[in-house]
PDB file of C-alpha atoms in Angstrom:
ATOM      1  CA  UNK A   1      44.188  -4.122 -37.613  1.00 41.00           C
ATOM      2  CA  UNK A   2      46.808  -6.289 -39.019  1.00 43.00           C
ATOM      3  CA  UNK A   3      47.252  -4.088 -41.941  1.00 43.00           C
ATOM      4  CA  UNK A   4      48.249  -1.331 -39.711  1.00 43.00           C
ATOM      5  CA  UNK A   5      50.608  -3.486 -37.536  1.00 47.00           C
ATOM      6  CA  UNK A   6      52.611  -4.244 -40.539  1.00 48.00           C
ATOM      7  CA  UNK A   7      52.344  -0.954 -42.079  1.00 41.00           C
ATOM      8  CA  UNK A   8      53.223   0.784 -38.884  1.00 38.00           C
ATOM      9  CA  UNK A   9      56.446  -1.407 -38.332  1.00 40.00           C
ATOM     10  CA  UNK A  10      57.318  -0.782 -42.113  1.00 38.00           C
ATOM     11  CA  UNK A  11      57.010   2.979 -41.517  1.00 35.00           C
ATOM     12  CA  UNK A  12      58.817   2.991 -38.335  1.00 33.00           C
ATOM     13  CA  UNK A  13      61.965   2.052 -40.341  1.00 33.00           C
ATOM     14  CA  UNK A  14      64.625  -0.476 -38.793  1.00 35.00           C
ATOM     15  CA  UNK A  15      66.847   1.780 -36.871  1.00 32.00           C
ATOM     16  CA  UNK A  16      64.365   3.574 -34.682  1.00 33.00           C
ATOM     17  CA  UNK A  17      61.964   0.714 -34.075  1.00 36.00           C
ATOM     18  CA  UNK A  18      64.811  -1.701 -33.226  1.00 35.00           C
ATOM     19  CA  UNK A  19      66.459   1.021 -30.952  1.00 35.00           C
ATOM     20  CA  UNK A  20      63.431   1.374 -28.857  1.00 36.00           C
ATOM     21  CA  UNK A  21      62.306  -2.133 -28.219  1.00 38.00           C
ATOM     22  CA  UNK A  22      62.977  -3.719 -24.893  1.00 41.00           C
ATOM     23  CA  UNK A  23      65.553  -6.185 -23.743  1.00 47.00           C
ATOM     24  CA  UNK A  24      62.941  -8.957 -22.856  1.00 50.00           C
ATOM     25  CA  UNK A  25      63.332 -12.407 -23.976  1.00 81.00           C
ATOM     26  CA  UNK A  26      61.696 -14.615 -25.064  1.00 93.00           C
ATOM     27  CA  UNK A  27      58.535 -12.835 -26.621  1.00 97.00           C
ATOM     28  CA  UNK A  28      55.673 -14.380 -24.955  1.00 96.00           C
ATOM     29  CA  UNK A  29      51.641 -14.160 -25.657  1.00 97.00           C
ATOM     30  CA  UNK A  30      48.459 -15.057 -24.087  1.00 97.00           C
ATOM     31  CA  UNK A  31      46.516 -17.816 -25.912  1.00 97.00           C
ATOM     32  CA  UNK A  32      43.883 -16.564 -28.453  1.00 97.00           C
ATOM     33  CA  UNK A  33      40.789 -18.793 -28.896  1.00 96.00           C
ATOM     34  CA  UNK A  34      39.807 -16.945 -32.245  1.00 96.00           C
ATOM     35  CA  UNK A  35      43.278 -17.532 -33.582  1.00 98.00           C
ATOM     36  CA  UNK A  36      43.689 -21.122 -35.406  1.00 97.00           C
ATOM     37  CA  UNK A  37      45.451 -23.282 -32.795  1.00 98.00           C
ATOM     38  CA  UNK A  38      48.226 -24.140 -35.261  1.00 98.00           C
ATOM     39  CA  UNK A  39      48.975 -20.552 -35.672  1.00 98.00           C
ATOM     40  CA  UNK A  40      48.278 -19.205 -32.025  1.00 98.00           C
ATOM     41  CA  UNK A  41      51.679 -18.201 -30.884  1.00 98.00           C
ATOM     42  CA  UNK A  42      52.358 -18.687 -27.175  1.00 98.00           C
ATOM     43  CA  UNK A  43      56.111 -18.367 -27.021  1.00 98.00           C
ATOM     44  CA  UNK A  44      58.965 -17.221 -29.565  1.00 98.00           C
ATOM     45  CA  UNK A  45      62.546 -17.379 -29.062  1.00 97.00           C
ATOM     46  CA  UNK A  46      65.958 -17.149 -30.973  1.00 97.00           C
ATOM     47  CA  UNK A  47      68.987 -18.103 -29.004  1.00 96.00           C
ATOM     48  CA  UNK A  48      72.492 -19.119 -29.439  1.00 95.00           C
ATOM     49  CA  UNK A  49      74.045 -22.589 -28.546  1.00 94.00           C
ATOM     50  CA  UNK A  50      77.766 -23.843 -29.551  1.00 94.00           C
ATOM     51  CA  UNK A  51      77.691 -23.127 -33.187  1.00 95.00           C
ATOM     52  CA  UNK A  52      74.203 -22.605 -34.082  1.00 96.00           C
ATOM     53  CA  UNK A  53      71.204 -20.200 -33.704  1.00 96.00           C
ATOM     54  CA  UNK A  54      67.891 -21.812 -33.135  1.00 97.00           C
ATOM     55  CA  UNK A  55      64.714 -20.224 -34.034  1.00 98.00           C
ATOM     56  CA  UNK A  56      61.656 -21.529 -32.503  1.00 98.00           C
ATOM     57  CA  UNK A  57      58.069 -20.772 -32.226  1.00 98.00           C
ATOM     58  CA  UNK A  58      55.353 -22.652 -29.929  1.00 98.00           C
ATOM     59  CA  UNK A  59      51.620 -22.587 -30.453  1.00 98.00           C
ATOM     60  CA  UNK A  60      48.510 -23.500 -28.877  1.00 98.00           C
ATOM     61  CA  UNK A  61      47.999 -26.277 -31.146  1.00 98.00           C
ATOM     62  CA  UNK A  62      49.807 -28.665 -33.031  1.00 98.00           C
ATOM     63  CA  UNK A  63      52.518 -26.673 -35.237  1.00 98.00           C
ATOM     64  CA  UNK A  64      52.498 -27.353 -38.923  1.00 98.00           C
ATOM     65  CA  UNK A  65      49.191 -29.127 -38.734  1.00 98.00           C
ATOM     66  CA  UNK A  66      47.235 -26.778 -40.924  1.00 98.00           C
ATOM     67  CA  UNK A  67      48.063 -26.000 -44.460  1.00 98.00           C
ATOM     68  CA  UNK A  68      46.725 -24.058 -47.721  1.00 97.00           C
ATOM     69  CA  UNK A  69      44.576 -26.025 -50.083  1.00 96.00           C
ATOM     70  CA  UNK A  70      45.954 -26.776 -53.327  1.00 97.00           C
ATOM     71  CA  UNK A  71      44.739 -24.721 -56.403  1.00 95.00           C
ATOM     72  CA  UNK A  72      46.234 -26.820 -59.075  1.00 96.00           C
ATOM     73  CA  UNK A  73      48.081 -23.409 -60.246  1.00 96.00           C
ATOM     74  CA  UNK A  74      50.697 -20.998 -59.288  1.00 96.00           C
ATOM     75  CA  UNK A  75      48.781 -17.766 -59.815  1.00 96.00           C
ATOM     76  CA  UNK A  76      46.737 -16.670 -56.937  1.00 96.00           C
ATOM     77  CA  UNK A  77      47.782 -19.577 -54.759  1.00 97.00           C
ATOM     78  CA  UNK A  78      48.413 -19.435 -51.050  1.00 97.00           C
ATOM     79  CA  UNK A  79      51.339 -19.846 -48.822  1.00 98.00           C
ATOM     80  CA  UNK A  80      51.142 -20.444 -44.905  1.00 98.00           C
ATOM     81  CA  UNK A  81      54.418 -19.365 -42.639  1.00 98.00           C
ATOM     82  CA  UNK A  82      55.616 -18.995 -39.483  1.00 98.00           C
ATOM     83  CA  UNK A  83      57.985 -16.025 -39.249  1.00 98.00           C
ATOM     84  CA  UNK A  84      60.369 -14.417 -37.441  1.00 98.00           C
ATOM     85  CA  UNK A  85      60.872 -10.539 -38.183  1.00 98.00           C
ATOM     86  CA  UNK A  86      64.195  -9.646 -37.043  1.00 97.00           C
ATOM     87  CA  UNK A  87      66.685  -6.415 -36.699  1.00 97.00           C
ATOM     88  CA  UNK A  88      69.161  -8.190 -38.894  1.00 97.00           C
ATOM     89  CA  UNK A  89      70.556  -6.254 -42.077  1.00 96.00           C
ATOM     90  CA  UNK A  90      69.621  -7.684 -45.349  1.00 97.00           C
ATOM     91  CA  UNK A  91      73.135  -7.614 -46.286  1.00 96.00           C
ATOM     92  CA  UNK A  92      73.724 -10.168 -43.138  1.00 95.00           C
ATOM     93  CA  UNK A  93      72.508 -13.151 -45.400  1.00 96.00           C
ATOM     94  CA  UNK A  94      73.798 -12.155 -48.844  1.00 96.00           C
ATOM     95  CA  UNK A  95      71.599  -9.628 -50.119  1.00 97.00           C
ATOM     96  CA  UNK A  96      72.465  -5.943 -50.682  1.00 97.00           C
ATOM     97  CA  UNK A  97      72.595  -4.036 -47.530  1.00 96.00           C
ATOM     98  CA  UNK A  98      69.331  -2.058 -45.986  1.00 97.00           C
ATOM     99  CA  UNK A  99      67.017  -3.211 -48.295  1.00 97.00           C
ATOM    100  CA  UNK A 100      64.107  -3.786 -45.960  1.00 97.00           C
ATOM    101  CA  UNK A 101      63.144  -5.986 -42.673  1.00 97.00           C
ATOM    102  CA  UNK A 102      64.880  -9.394 -42.912  1.00 98.00           C
ATOM    103  CA  UNK A 103      62.626 -12.421 -41.590  1.00 98.00           C
ATOM    104  CA  UNK A 104      63.234 -16.032 -41.370  1.00 98.00           C
ATOM    105  CA  UNK A 105      60.086 -17.827 -42.315  1.00 98.00           C
ATOM    106  CA  UNK A 106      59.207 -21.413 -42.567  1.00 98.00           C
ATOM    107  CA  UNK A 107      56.632 -22.002 -45.291  1.00 98.00           C
ATOM    108  CA  UNK A 108      54.244 -24.324 -47.018  1.00 98.00           C
ATOM    109  CA  UNK A 109      52.982 -23.830 -50.585  1.00 98.00           C
ATOM    110  CA  UNK A 110      51.452 -26.884 -52.419  1.00 98.00           C
ATOM    111  CA  UNK A 111      51.197 -25.266 -55.626  1.00 98.00           C
ATOM    112  CA  UNK A 112      54.779 -24.563 -56.925  1.00 97.00           C
ATOM    113  CA  UNK A 113      58.515 -25.192 -55.775  1.00 97.00           C
ATOM    114  CA  UNK A 114      61.002 -22.549 -54.763  1.00 97.00           C
ATOM    115  CA  UNK A 115      64.134 -24.523 -53.840  1.00 97.00           C
ATOM    116  CA  UNK A 116      67.816 -23.771 -54.809  1.00 97.00           C
ATOM    117  CA  UNK A 117      69.164 -24.920 -57.189  1.00 96.00           C
ATOM    118  CA  UNK A 118      65.700 -26.139 -59.116  1.00 95.00           C
ATOM    119  CA  UNK A 119      64.927 -28.737 -56.383  1.00 96.00           C
ATOM    120  CA  UNK A 120      61.397 -29.614 -55.209  1.00 96.00           C
ATOM    121  CA  UNK A 121      59.940 -28.614 -51.760  1.00 97.00           C
ATOM    122  CA  UNK A 122      56.200 -27.935 -52.408  1.00 97.00           C
ATOM    123  CA  UNK A 123      55.107 -31.160 -50.398  1.00 96.00           C
ATOM    124  CA  UNK A 124      57.454 -30.130 -47.247  1.00 98.00           C
ATOM    125  CA  UNK A 125      57.768 -27.053 -44.468  1.00 98.00           C
ATOM    126  CA  UNK A 126      60.837 -25.272 -45.345  1.00 98.00           C
ATOM    127  CA  UNK A 127      62.712 -22.058 -44.574  1.00 98.00           C
ATOM    128  CA  UNK A 128      63.552 -18.896 -46.487  1.00 98.00           C
ATOM    129  CA  UNK A 129      64.888 -15.710 -45.776  1.00 98.00           C
ATOM    130  CA  UNK A 130      62.719 -13.087 -47.022  1.00 98.00           C
ATOM    131  CA  UNK A 131      63.084  -9.358 -47.245  1.00 98.00           C
ATOM    132  CA  UNK A 132      59.957  -7.510 -46.542  1.00 97.00           C
ATOM    133  CA  UNK A 133      58.690  -3.994 -47.303  1.00 96.00           C
ATOM    134  CA  UNK A 134      55.494  -1.951 -46.910  1.00 94.00           C
ATOM    135  CA  UNK A 135      52.933  -2.111 -49.816  1.00 96.00           C
ATOM    136  CA  UNK A 136      49.347  -0.882 -49.269  1.00 94.00           C
ATOM    137  CA  UNK A 137      48.245  -3.064 -52.179  1.00 94.00           C
ATOM    138  CA  UNK A 138      48.681  -6.222 -49.954  1.00 95.00           C
ATOM    139  CA  UNK A 139      46.167  -7.180 -47.228  1.00 93.00           C
ATOM    140  CA  UNK A 140      48.652  -7.378 -44.573  1.00 91.00           C
ATOM    141  CA  UNK A 141      50.197  -4.251 -45.669  1.00 92.00           C
ATOM    142  CA  UNK A 142      54.001  -5.949 -46.687  1.00 94.00           C
ATOM    143  CA  UNK A 143      55.074  -7.654 -49.608  1.00 97.00           C
ATOM    144  CA  UNK A 144      58.189 -10.013 -50.245  1.00 98.00           C
ATOM    145  CA  UNK A 145      60.436  -7.135 -52.419  1.00 98.00           C
ATOM    146  CA  UNK A 146      60.005  -7.755 -55.799  1.00 98.00           C
ATOM    147  CA  UNK A 147      63.177  -7.728 -58.161  1.00 97.00           C
ATOM    148  CA  UNK A 148      62.237  -5.379 -61.399  1.00 96.00           C
ATOM    149  CA  UNK A 149      62.760  -6.921 -64.620  1.00 94.00           C
ATOM    150  CA  UNK A 150      65.943  -6.173 -65.863  1.00 95.00           C
ATOM    151  CA  UNK A 151      67.479  -5.500 -62.472  1.00 96.00           C
ATOM    152  CA  UNK A 152      70.675  -7.599 -60.747  1.00 96.00           C
ATOM    153  CA  UNK A 153      70.764  -7.046 -57.008  1.00 97.00           C
ATOM    154  CA  UNK A 154      72.911  -9.025 -54.765  1.00 98.00           C
ATOM    155  CA  UNK A 155      71.320 -12.155 -54.003  1.00 98.00           C
ATOM    156  CA  UNK A 156      72.689 -15.214 -51.724  1.00 97.00           C
ATOM    157  CA  UNK A 157      74.003 -18.353 -53.649  1.00 96.00           C
ATOM    158  CA  UNK A 158      70.668 -20.335 -52.509  1.00 98.00           C
ATOM    159  CA  UNK A 159      68.420 -17.596 -54.368  1.00 98.00           C
ATOM    160  CA  UNK A 160      65.700 -19.791 -55.930  1.00 97.00           C
ATOM    161  CA  UNK A 161      65.704 -17.725 -59.283  1.00 96.00           C
ATOM    162  CA  UNK A 162      62.316 -15.964 -58.758  1.00 95.00           C
ATOM    163  CA  UNK A 163      61.996 -12.312 -59.077  1.00 96.00           C
ATOM    164  CA  UNK A 164      61.825 -11.712 -55.293  1.00 97.00           C
ATOM    165  CA  UNK A 165      64.451 -10.826 -52.626  1.00 98.00           C
ATOM    166  CA  UNK A 166      64.100 -14.619 -51.106  1.00 98.00           C
ATOM    167  CA  UNK A 167      66.355 -17.154 -50.097  1.00 98.00           C
ATOM    168  CA  UNK A 168      66.070 -20.883 -49.819  1.00 98.00           C
ATOM    169  CA  UNK A 169      68.703 -21.960 -47.653  1.00 98.00           C
ATOM    170  CA  UNK A 170      69.139 -25.605 -46.737  1.00 96.00           C
ATOM    171  CA  UNK A 171      68.472 -25.148 -42.896  1.00 97.00           C
ATOM    172  CA  UNK A 172      67.634 -28.004 -40.441  1.00 97.00           C
ATOM    173  CA  UNK A 173      63.896 -27.570 -39.862  1.00 98.00           C
ATOM    174  CA  UNK A 174      61.811 -29.688 -37.330  1.00 98.00           C
ATOM    175  CA  UNK A 175      58.056 -29.643 -36.226  1.00 98.00           C
ATOM    176  CA  UNK A 176      57.703 -31.286 -32.677  1.00 98.00           C
ATOM    177  CA  UNK A 177      54.178 -31.245 -31.218  1.00 98.00           C
ATOM    178  CA  UNK A 178      53.587 -27.593 -30.731  1.00 98.00           C
ATOM    179  CA  UNK A 179      56.831 -26.028 -31.466  1.00 98.00           C
ATOM    180  CA  UNK A 180      58.680 -25.381 -34.825  1.00 98.00           C
ATOM    181  CA  UNK A 181      62.694 -25.068 -34.901  1.00 98.00           C
ATOM    182  CA  UNK A 182      65.002 -23.959 -37.258  1.00 98.00           C
ATOM    183  CA  UNK A 183      68.893 -24.383 -36.508  1.00 98.00           C
ATOM    184  CA  UNK A 184      71.194 -21.991 -38.420  1.00 98.00           C
ATOM    185  CA  UNK A 185      75.170 -22.081 -38.348  1.00 96.00           C
ATOM    186  CA  UNK A 186      76.354 -18.988 -36.640  1.00 95.00           C
ATOM    187  CA  UNK A 187      78.906 -18.807 -39.300  1.00 94.00           C
ATOM    188  CA  UNK A 188      76.321 -17.907 -41.714  1.00 94.00           C
ATOM    189  CA  UNK A 189      74.620 -14.907 -39.528  1.00 90.00           C
ATOM    190  CA  UNK A 190      77.696 -13.770 -37.568  1.00 75.00           C
ATOM    191  CA  UNK A 191      75.583 -10.505 -36.696  1.00 88.00           C
ATOM    192  CA  UNK A 192      72.771 -12.343 -34.901  1.00 93.00           C
ATOM    193  CA  UNK A 193      73.877 -12.124 -31.114  1.00 90.00           C
ATOM    194  CA  UNK A 194      71.912  -9.404 -29.234  1.00 92.00           C
ATOM    195  CA  UNK A 195      69.653  -9.012 -32.477  1.00 96.00           C
ATOM    196  CA  UNK A 196      66.020  -8.113 -31.705  1.00 97.00           C
ATOM    197  CA  UNK A 197      63.232 -10.325 -33.072  1.00 97.00           C
ATOM    198  CA  UNK A 198      59.330 -11.072 -32.896  1.00 97.00           C
ATOM    199  CA  UNK A 199      57.161 -13.926 -33.963  1.00 98.00           C
ATOM    200  CA  UNK A 200      54.532 -13.904 -36.707  1.00 98.00           C
ATOM    201  CA  UNK A 201      52.004 -16.342 -38.296  1.00 98.00           C
ATOM    202  CA  UNK A 202      50.610 -15.405 -41.598  1.00 98.00           C
ATOM    203  CA  UNK A 203      48.902 -16.421 -44.561  1.00 98.00           C
ATOM    204  CA  UNK A 204      50.720 -15.153 -48.257  1.00 98.00           C
ATOM    205  CA  UNK A 205      49.354 -15.178 -51.704  1.00 97.00           C
ATOM    206  CA  UNK A 206      50.858 -15.110 -54.865  1.00 97.00           C
ATOM    207  CA  UNK A 207      49.347 -12.108 -57.119  1.00 94.00           C
ATOM    208  CA  UNK A 208      46.684 -13.684 -59.468  1.00 92.00           C
ATOM    209  CA  UNK A 209      47.621 -11.731 -62.732  1.00 88.00           C
ATOM    210  CA  UNK A 210      51.694 -12.416 -61.506  1.00 89.00           C
ATOM    211  CA  UNK A 211      52.450  -8.556 -61.434  1.00 88.00           C
ATOM    212  CA  UNK A 212      54.290  -6.691 -58.789  1.00 91.00           C
ATOM    213  CA  UNK A 213      53.555  -7.131 -55.625  1.00 96.00           C
ATOM    214  CA  UNK A 214      54.053 -10.814 -56.488  1.00 97.00           C
ATOM    215  CA  UNK A 215      53.929 -12.108 -53.158  1.00 97.00           C
ATOM    216  CA  UNK A 216      51.777 -10.217 -50.606  1.00 97.00           C
ATOM    217  CA  UNK A 217      51.445 -10.996 -46.914  1.00 97.00           C
ATOM    218  CA  UNK A 218      47.609 -11.138 -47.254  1.00 96.00           C
ATOM    219  CA  UNK A 219      46.610 -12.351 -43.633  1.00 96.00           C
ATOM    220  CA  UNK A 220      48.346 -11.836 -40.532  1.00 96.00           C
ATOM    221  CA  UNK A 221      47.257 -14.727 -37.891  1.00 97.00           C
ATOM    222  CA  UNK A 222      48.993 -13.477 -34.754  1.00 97.00           C
ATOM    223  CA  UNK A 223      51.919 -11.240 -33.858  1.00 97.00           C
ATOM    224  CA  UNK A 224      53.513 -12.380 -30.656  1.00 97.00           C
ATOM    225  CA  UNK A 225      54.187  -8.915 -29.403  1.00 96.00           C
ATOM    226  CA  UNK A 226      50.827  -7.657 -30.578  1.00 94.00           C
ATOM    227  CA  UNK A 227      52.645  -4.612 -32.233  1.00 92.00           C
ATOM    228  CA  UNK A 228      55.443  -6.080 -34.044  1.00 92.00           C
ATOM    229  CA  UNK A 229      57.906  -3.827 -31.729  1.00 94.00           C
ATOM    230  CA  UNK A 230      60.520  -6.769 -31.883  1.00 96.00           C
ATOM    231  CA  UNK A 231      60.817  -6.791 -28.233  1.00 96.00           C
ATOM    232  CA  UNK A 232      62.702 -10.184 -28.146  1.00 97.00           C
ATOM    233  CA  UNK A 233      66.591 -10.206 -27.938  1.00 96.00           C
ATOM    234  CA  UNK A 234      68.846 -12.835 -29.216  1.00 96.00           C
ATOM    235  CA  UNK A 235      70.817 -14.438 -26.229  1.00 93.00           C
ATOM    236  CA  UNK A 236      72.769 -17.622 -25.481  1.00 93.00           C
ATOM    237  CA  UNK A 237      70.981 -20.676 -24.306  1.00 90.00           C
ATOM    238  CA  UNK A 238      70.965 -21.354 -20.783  1.00 81.00           C
TER     239      UNK A 238
END
């Protein structure tokens, strides 16, 4: 089912999907006991406040308390993520325009570092922008878009140098009880006002043979809307 959710969203395309989404805000979900409490989304919001956009997801349990086990190697390793798929254009954060579904993801992966400028980040939850696209080879139906050998796409200054459309910006990220928050200066994402969004918790996996797709969405834990319809709308905080 989760595969169909992701695949359906990708096939629908950004323009038509976002245009038919409702105007509700935030995106709320009923608790689901089968989902691990740390990933059981109750509410997802994105608001603007002052000169910042604030991305928040609340879960039934303690956010960030569940982490993937270390494997001791990069290939085949796991990533856990709190994700905000958005209607933003990939060009809004420094990639070429119209590359796929732009999502903010707060991730933990104990087997490798992917911070900007060669810094370490495997021991902390940290944010990324990722550009997603449909790929039936992935268990969750989506991948982080690969950069083919020899290609030179436009990437943000804080691109970590891996062959993926991924960015490693240094945004303030905070876990407080059941919530995870990310604060982003509005000057860096001027198109955020009125954007659509959803909330997802998921596991990703690095390809065991290091071939494309290199990083798959392998397991969707929960989609806040239930159908990845991006029903949330970014509004000013009250």
